[in-house]
Coordinates of N, CA, C and O in Angstrom, one line a residue:
X17 N 48.4 -75.2 39.4 CA 47.7 -74.2 38.7 C 47.7 -72.9 39.6 O 47.6 -73.0 40.8
X18 N 47.6 -71.9 38.9 CA 47.6 -70.6 39.6 C 46.2 -70.0 39.8 O 45.2 -70.6 39.4
X19 N 46.1 -68.9 40.4 CA 44.8 -68.2 40.6 C 44.5 -67.4 39.4 O 45.4 -66.7 38.8
X20 N 43.2 -67.5 38.9 CA 42.9 -66.8 37.7 C 42.9 -65.2 38.0 O 42.5 -64.8 39.1
X21 N 43.4 -64.5 37.2 CA 43.6 -63.1 37.3 C 42.6 -62.4 36.3 O 42.6 -62.7 35.1
X22 N 41.8 -61.4 36.8 CA 40.9 -60.7 35.9 C 41.7 -59.6 35.2 O 42.3 -58.8 35.9
X23 N 41.5 -59.5 34.0 CA 42.2 -58.4 33.3 C 41.1 -57.4 32.8 O 40.2 -57.9 32.1
X24 N 41.2 -56.2 33.1 CA 40.3 -55.2 32.6 C 40.9 -54.4 31.5 O 42.0 -54.2 31.4
X25 N 40.0 -54.1 30.6 CA 40.4 -53.4 29.4 C 39.9 -51.9 29.5 O 38.7 -51.7 29.6
X26 N 40.7 -51.0 29.4 CA 40.3 -49.6 29.3 C 40.7 -49.0 28.0 O 41.9 -49.0 27.7
X27 N 39.7 -48.5 27.2 CA 40.1 -47.9 25.9 C 41.0 -46.7 26.1 O 40.8 -46.0 27.1
X28 N 41.9 -46.4 25.2 CA 42.8 -45.3 25.3 C 42.0 -44.0 25.3 O 41.0 -43.9 24.5
X29 N 42.3 -43.0 26.1 CA 41.6 -41.7 26.2 C 42.4 -40.8 25.2 O 43.6 -40.8 25.1
X30 N 41.5 -40.0 24.6 CA 42.1 -39.0 23.7 C 42.6 -37.8 24.6 O 42.1 -37.6 25.7
X31 N 43.6 -37.2 24.1 CA 44.2 -36.1 24.9 C 43.7 -34.7 24.5 O 44.3 -33.7 24.7
X32 N 42.4 -34.6 24.0 CA 41.9 -33.3 23.6 C 41.1 -32.7 24.7 O 40.8 -31.5 24.6
X33 N 40.7 -33.4 25.8 CA 39.9 -32.8 26.8 C 40.7 -31.6 27.5 O 40.1 -30.5 27.7
X34 N 41.9 -31.8 27.8 CA 42.6 -30.7 28.5 C 42.8 -29.4 27.7 O 42.4 -28.3 28.1
X35 N 43.3 -29.5 26.4 CA 43.4 -28.4 25.6 C 42.1 -27.7 25.2 O 42.0 -26.5 25.2
X36 N 41.0 -28.5 25.1 CA 39.7 -27.9 24.8 C 39.2 -27.1 25.9 O 38.6 -26.0 25.8
X37 N 39.4 -27.6 27.1 CA 38.9 -26.9 28.3 C 39.7 -25.6 28.4 O 39.1 -24.6 28.8
X38 N 41.0 -25.6 28.2 CA 41.8 -24.4 28.3 C 41.3 -23.4 27.2 O 41.2 -22.2 27.5
X39 N 41.0 -23.8 26.0 CA 40.6 -23.0 25.0 C 39.2 -22.3 25.3 O 39.0 -21.1 25.1
X40 N 38.3 -23.1 25.8 CA 37.0 -22.6 26.2 C 37.1 -21.6 27.3 O 36.4 -20.6 27.3
X41 N 38.0 -21.9 28.3 CA 38.2 -21.0 29.4 C 38.8 -19.7 28.9 O 38.4 -18.6 29.4
X42 N 39.7 -19.7 28.0 CA 40.3 -18.5 27.5 C 39.3 -17.7 26.7 O 39.3 -16.5 26.9
X43 N 38.5 -18.3 25.9 CA 37.4 -17.6 25.2 C 36.4 -17.0 26.1 O 36.0 -15.8 25.9
X44 N 36.1 -17.6 27.2 CA 35.1 -17.1 28.2 C 35.7 -15.9 28.8 O 35.1 -14.8 29.0
X45 N 37.0 -15.9 29.2 CA 37.7 -14.8 29.8 C 37.8 -13.6 28.9 O 37.5 -12.5 29.3
X46 N 38.1 -13.9 27.6 CA 38.2 -12.8 26.6 C 36.8 -12.1 26.4 O 36.7 -10.9 26.3
X47 N 35.8 -12.9 26.4 CA 34.4 -12.4 26.2 C 34.1 -11.5 27.4 O 33.5 -10.4 27.2
X48 N 34.4 -12.0 28.6 CA 34.0 -11.2 29.8 C 34.8 -9.8 29.8 O 34.2 -8.8 30.1
X49 N 36.1 -9.9 29.4 CA 36.9 -8.6 29.4 C 36.3 -7.7 28.3 O 36.2 -6.5 28.5
X50 N 35.9 -8.2 27.1 CA 35.4 -7.4 26.1 C 34.1 -6.7 26.5 O 33.9 -5.6 26.2
X51 N 33.2 -7.5 27.1 CA 31.9 -6.9 27.6 C 32.2 -5.8 28.6 O 31.5 -4.8 28.6
X52 N 33.1 -6.1 29.5 CA 33.4 -5.1 30.5 C 33.9 -3.8 29.9 O 33.6 -2.7 30.3
X53 N 34.8 -4.0 28.9 CA 35.4 -2.8 28.2 C 34.3 -2.0 27.5 O 34.3 -0.8 27.5
X54 N 33.4 -2.7 26.8 CA 32.3 -2.0 26.1 C 31.4 -1.2 27.1 O 31.0 -0.1 26.9
X55 N 31.1 -1.8 28.2 CA 30.3 -1.2 29.2 C 31.0 0.0 29.8 O 30.3 1.0 30.1
X56 N 32.3 0.0 30.0 CA 33.0 1.1 30.6 C 33.1 2.3 29.6 O 33.1 3.4 30.1
X57 N 33.1 2.0 28.3 CA 33.1 3.1 27.3 C 31.9 3.9 27.2 O 31.9 5.0 26.8
X58 N 30.7 3.3 27.5 CA 29.4 3.9 27.3 C 29.0 4.6 28.6 O 28.1 4.2 29.3
X59 N 29.6 5.8 28.9 CA 29.2 6.5 30.1 C 28.4 7.8 29.8 O 28.1 8.6 30.6
X60 N 28.0 8.0 28.5 CA 27.3 9.2 28.1 C 25.8 9.0 28.4 O 25.3 7.9 28.3
X61 N 25.2 10.2 28.7 CA 23.8 10.1 28.9 C 23.0 10.0 27.6 O 23.5 10.5 26.6
X62 N 21.9 9.4 27.6 CA 21.1 9.3 26.4 C 20.7 10.7 26.0 O 20.5 11.6 26.8
X63 N 20.6 11.0 24.7 CA 20.3 12.3 24.2 C 18.8 12.7 24.5 O 18.5 13.9 24.2
X64 N 18.0 11.9 25.0 CA 16.6 12.2 25.2 C 16.3 12.4 26.7 O 15.2 12.4 27.1
X65 N 17.3 12.7 27.5 CA 17.1 12.8 29.0 C 16.2 14.1 29.2 O 15.3 14.0 30.0
X66 N 16.5 15.2 28.6 CA 15.7 16.4 28.8 C 14.3 16.2 28.4 O 13.3 16.6 29.0
X67 N 14.1 15.5 27.3 CA 12.7 15.2 26.8 C 12.0 14.3 27.8 O 10.8 14.6 28.0
X68 N 12.6 13.3 28.3 CA 12.0 12.5 29.3 C 11.6 13.3 30.6 O 10.5 13.1 31.1
X69 N 12.4 14.2 31.0 CA 12.1 15.0 32.2 C 10.9 15.9 31.8 O 10.0 16.1 32.7
X70 N 10.9 16.5 30.6 CA 9.7 17.3 30.2 C 8.4 16.5 30.2 O 7.4 17.0 30.7
X71 N 8.5 15.3 29.7 CA 7.3 14.5 29.6 C 6.8 14.0 31.0 O 5.6 13.8 31.2
X72 N 7.7 13.9 31.9 CA 7.2 13.5 33.3 C 6.6 14.7 34.1 O 6.0 14.5 35.1
X73 N 6.8 15.9 33.6 CA 6.4 17.0 34.3 C 4.8 17.1 34.4 O 4.3 17.8 35.3
X74 N 4.1 16.4 33.5 CA 2.7 16.5 33.6 C 2.1 17.6 32.8 O 0.8 17.7 32.6
X75 N 2.9 18.5 32.2 CA 2.4 19.7 31.5 C 2.3 19.4 30.0 O 1.7 20.2 29.3
X76 N 2.9 18.3 29.5 CA 2.8 18.0 28.1 C 2.0 16.7 27.9 O 1.8 15.9 28.7
X77 N 1.4 16.7 26.7 CA 0.6 15.5 26.3 C 1.5 14.3 26.0 O 2.5 14.5 25.3
X78 N 1.2 13.2 26.5 CA 1.9 11.9 26.2 C 0.9 10.9 25.7 O -0.3 11.2 25.7
X79 N 1.4 9.8 25.2 CA 0.5 8.8 24.6 C -0.5 8.3 25.7 O -1.6 7.9 25.3
X80 N -0.2 8.4 27.0 CA -1.2 8.1 28.0 C -2.4 9.0 28.1 O -3.4 8.6 28.7
X81 N -2.3 10.2 27.5 CA -3.4 11.1 27.5 C -4.4 10.9 26.3 O -5.4 11.6 26.2
X82 N -4.1 9.9 25.5 CA -5.0 9.6 24.4 C -6.4 9.2 24.9 O -6.5 8.3 25.8
X83 N -7.4 9.8 24.4 CA -8.8 9.5 24.9 C -9.3 8.2 24.2 O -8.9 7.9 23.1
X84 N -10.1 7.5 24.9 CA -10.7 6.3 24.3 C -12.1 6.5 23.8 O -12.8 5.5 23.5
X85 N -12.5 7.7 23.7 CA -13.9 8.0 23.1 C -13.8 7.6 21.6 O -12.8 7.8 20.9
X86 N -14.9 7.1 21.1 CA -14.9 6.7 19.7 C -14.6 7.9 18.7 O -13.9 7.6 17.7
X87 N -15.0 9.1 19.0 CA -14.7 10.2 18.1 C -13.2 10.5 18.1 O -12.6 10.7 17.0
X88 N -12.6 10.5 19.3 CA -11.2 10.8 19.4 C -10.3 9.7 18.7 O -9.3 9.9 18.0
X89 N -10.7 8.4 18.9 CA -10.0 7.3 18.3 C -10.1 7.4 16.8 O -9.2 7.1 16.1
X90 N -11.3 7.8 16.3 CA -11.5 7.9 14.8 C -10.6 9.0 14.3 O -10.0 8.8 13.2
X91 N -10.4 10.1 14.9 CA -9.5 11.2 14.5 C -8.1 10.7 14.4 O -7.4 10.9 13.5
X92 N -7.6 10.1 15.5 CA -6.3 9.6 15.6 C -6.0 8.5 14.5 O -5.0 8.6 13.9
X93 N -7.0 7.6 14.3 CA -6.8 6.6 13.3 C -6.7 7.3 11.9 O -5.9 6.9 11.1
X94 N -7.5 8.2 11.6 CA -7.5 8.9 10.3 C -6.2 9.6 10.0 O -5.6 9.5 8.9
X95 N -5.7 10.3 11.1 CA -4.4 10.9 10.9 C -3.2 9.9 10.7 O -2.4 10.0 9.8
X96 N -3.3 8.8 11.5 CA -2.2 7.8 11.4 C -2.3 7.2 10.0 O -1.2 6.9 9.4
X97 N -3.5 6.9 9.5 CA -3.6 6.3 8.2 C -3.0 7.2 7.1 O -2.4 6.8 6.2
X98 N -3.3 8.5 7.2 CA -2.8 9.5 6.3 C -1.3 9.5 6.3 O -0.7 9.6 5.2
X99 N -0.7 9.4 7.5 CA 0.8 9.4 7.6 C 1.3 8.2 6.9 O 2.4 8.2 6.2
X100 N 0.7 7.0 7.2 CA 1.3 5.8 6.7 C 1.2 5.7 5.1 O 2.0 5.1 4.5
X101 N 0.1 6.3 4.6 CA -0.1 6.3 3.1 C 0.9 7.1 2.4 O 1.2 6.9 1.2
X102 N 1.5 8.2 3.0 CA 2.3 9.1 2.3 C 3.7 8.5 2.2 O 4.5 8.4 3.2
X103 N 4.1 8.1 1.0 CA 5.4 7.5 0.8 C 6.6 8.4 0.8 O 7.7 8.0 0.9
X104 N 6.4 9.7 0.8 CA 7.5 10.7 0.9 C 8.0 10.9 2.3 O 9.1 11.4 2.5
X105 N 7.2 10.5 3.3 CA 7.6 10.7 4.7 C 8.6 9.7 5.2 O 8.5 8.5 4.8
X106 N 9.5 10.1 6.0 CA 10.5 9.1 6.5 C 9.9 8.2 7.6 O 8.8 8.6 8.1
X107 N 10.5 7.2 7.9 CA 10.0 6.3 9.0 C 10.0 7.1 10.3 O 9.0 6.9 11.1
X108 N 10.9 7.9 10.5 CA 10.9 8.8 11.7 C 9.6 9.6 11.8 O 9.0 9.7 12.8
X109 N 9.3 10.2 10.7 CA 8.1 11.1 10.6 C 6.8 10.3 10.8 O 5.8 10.7 11.4
X110 N 6.8 9.1 10.3 CA 5.6 8.2 10.4 C 5.4 7.7 11.8 O 4.3 7.2 12.2
X111 N 6.5 7.8 12.7 CA 6.4 7.3 14.0 C 6.2 8.4 15.1 O 6.4 8.1 16.3
X112 N 5.7 9.5 14.7 CA 5.4 10.6 15.6 C 4.2 10.2 16.5 O 3.5 9.3 16.2
X113 N 4.1 10.8 17.6 CA 2.9 10.6 18.5 C 1.8 11.4 18.0 O 1.9 12.6 17.8
X114 N 0.6 10.8 17.9 CA -0.6 11.5 17.6 C -1.6 11.2 18.8 O -2.0 10.1 19.0
X115 N -1.9 12.3 19.5 CA -2.6 12.2 20.7 C -3.9 13.0 20.6 O -3.8 14.2 20.3
X116 N -5.1 12.4 20.7 CA -6.3 13.1 20.6 C -7.1 13.0 21.9 O -7.3 11.9 22.4
X117 N -7.5 14.1 22.4 CA -8.3 14.2 23.6 C -9.3 15.3 23.5 O -9.0 16.5 23.2
X118 N -10.6 15.0 23.6 CA -11.7 15.9 23.5 C -11.6 16.8 22.2 O -11.8 18.0 22.2
X119 N -11.3 16.1 21.1 CA -11.3 16.8 19.8 C -10.0 17.6 19.5 O -9.9 18.3 18.5
X120 N -9.1 17.6 20.5 CA -7.9 18.4 20.4 C -6.7 17.4 20.0 O -6.5 16.5 20.8
X121 N -6.0 17.6 18.9 CA -5.0 16.7 18.5 C -3.6 17.3 18.8 O -3.4 18.5 18.4
X122 N -2.7 16.5 19.4 CA -1.4 17.0 19.6 C -0.5 16.1 18.8 O -0.6 14.9 18.9
X123 N 0.4 16.7 18.1 CA 1.4 16.0 17.3 C 2.8 16.2 17.9 O 3.2 17.3 18.1
X124 N 3.5 15.1 18.3 CA 4.7 15.2 19.0 C 5.7 14.3 18.5 O 5.4 13.2 18.1
X125 N 7.0 14.6 18.5 CA 8.1 13.7 18.1 C 9.0 14.4 17.1 O 8.8 15.5 16.7
X126 N 10.1 13.7 16.8 CA 11.1 14.3 15.9 C 10.7 14.0 14.4 O 10.1 13.0 14.1
X127 N 11.0 14.9 13.6 CA 11.0 14.8 12.1 C 12.3 15.2 11.5 O 13.1 15.9 12.2
X128 N 12.6 14.8 10.3 CA 13.9 15.1 9.8 C 14.1 16.5 9.2 O 15.1 17.1 9.2
X129 N 13.0 17.0 8.6 CA 13.1 18.3 7.9 C 11.9 19.1 8.2 O 10.8 18.7 8.6
X130 N 12.0 20.4 7.9 CA 10.9 21.4 8.0 C 9.8 21.0 7.0 O 8.6 21.2 7.3
X131 N 10.2 20.5 5.9 CA 9.2 20.1 4.9 C 8.3 18.9 5.4 O 7.1 18.9 5.2
X132 N 9.0 18.0 6.1 CA 8.2 16.9 6.7 C 7.2 17.4 7.8 O 6.1 17.0 7.8
X133 N 7.7 18.4 8.6 CA 6.8 18.9 9.6 C 5.6 19.6 8.9 O 4.5 19.4 9.4
X134 N 5.8 20.4 7.9 CA 4.7 21.0 7.2 C 3.8 20.0 6.6 O 2.5 20.2 6.6
X135 N 4.3 19.0 6.0 CA 3.5 17.9 5.3 C 2.6 17.2 6.3 O 1.5 17.0 6.1
X136 N 3.2 16.9 7.5 CA 2.5 16.2 8.6 C 1.3 17.1 9.1 O 0.2 16.6 9.3
X137 N 1.6 18.4 9.3 CA 0.6 19.3 9.7 C -0.5 19.4 8.7 O -1.7 19.4 9.1
X138 N -0.2 19.5 7.5 CA -1.2 19.5 6.4 C -2.1 18.2 6.4 O -3.3 18.3 6.3
X139 N -1.4 17.1 6.4 CA -2.1 15.8 6.4 C -3.0 15.7 7.7 O -4.2 15.2 7.5
X140 N -2.5 16.1 8.8 CA -3.3 16.0 10.0 C -4.5 16.9 10.0 O -5.6 16.5 10.4
X141 N -4.4 18.1 9.5 CA -5.5 19.0 9.4 C -6.6 18.5 8.4 O -7.8 18.6 8.7
X142 N -6.2 17.9 7.3 CA -7.2 17.4 6.4 C -7.8 16.1 6.9 O -9.0 15.9 6.6
X143 N -7.1 15.3 7.6 CA -7.6 14.0 8.1 C -8.5 14.2 9.4 O -9.3 13.4 9.7
X144 N -8.2 15.3 10.1 CA -8.9 15.5 11.4 C -10.2 16.1 11.3 O -11.0 16.1 12.3
X145 N -10.6 16.5 10.1 CA -12.0 17.0 9.9 C -12.3 18.2 10.8 O -13.4 18.3 11.4
X146 N -11.4 19.2 10.9 CA -11.7 20.4 11.6 C -11.3 20.4 13.1 O -11.5 21.4 13.8
X147 N -10.7 19.3 13.6 CA -10.2 19.3 14.9 C -9.1 20.2 15.1 O -8.3 20.5 14.1
X148 N -8.9 20.8 16.3 CA -7.8 21.7 16.5 C -6.5 20.9 16.6 O -6.4 19.9 17.3
X149 N -5.4 21.3 15.8 CA -4.1 20.6 15.8 C -3.1 21.5 16.5 O -2.9 22.6 16.2
X150 N -2.4 20.8 17.5 CA -1.3 21.5 18.2 C 0.0 20.8 17.7 O 0.3 19.7 18.1
X151 N 0.7 21.5 16.9 CA 1.9 20.9 16.3 C 3.1 21.2 17.2 O 3.6 22.3 17.3
X152 N 3.6 20.1 17.9 CA 4.8 20.2 18.7 C 5.9 19.4 18.2 O 6.8 18.9 18.9
X153 N 5.9 19.2 16.8 CA 7.0 18.4 16.2 C 8.3 19.1 16.3 O 8.4 20.3 16.2
X154 N 9.4 18.4 16.4 CA 10.8 18.9 16.5 C 11.5 18.5 15.2 O 11.6 17.3 14.9
X155 N 12.1 19.4 14.5 CA 12.9 19.2 13.4 C 14.3 18.8 13.9 O 15.0 19.6 14.5
X156 N 14.8 17.6 13.7 CA 16.0 17.1 14.2 C 17.1 17.0 13.1 O 18.3 16.9 13.4
X157 N 16.7 17.1 11.9 CA 17.7 16.9 10.8 C 18.1 15.5 10.6 O 17.9 14.6 11.5
X158 N 18.8 15.1 9.5 CA 19.2 13.7 9.3 C 20.5 13.5 10.0 O 21.4 14.3 10.0
X159 N 20.6 12.3 10.5 CA 21.8 11.9 11.2 C 22.5 10.8 10.4 O 22.0 9.8 10.1

């Protein structure tokens, strides 16, 4: 008699691992190249650079200047609610900055038309109950 020999069984492997790895590697390389190309194309400065510099100067009112006194908060809230209720105003106009400090209201930000600017000024004056309104809104036109 002979020596018993152990036979091992190995199931056949599919041949998809190699091509799948190459496909995934190719897709990853294409994605990296696409992202790099998009990043290289966008070398323009944002259009609000001058505005940001102006706001950092300390001479203009920003949202950080909003007073926390109950009277000032009430004025800001009343103006903001009047803006939100007006269905004729654009989303841009409704997102202006309303800053109240010591009863003095500053309106800042872009609006699309001169009519929106006038409408916001009128709404702010009626909602502010006699507070001084400083209208610094910029008419940007529709893009």
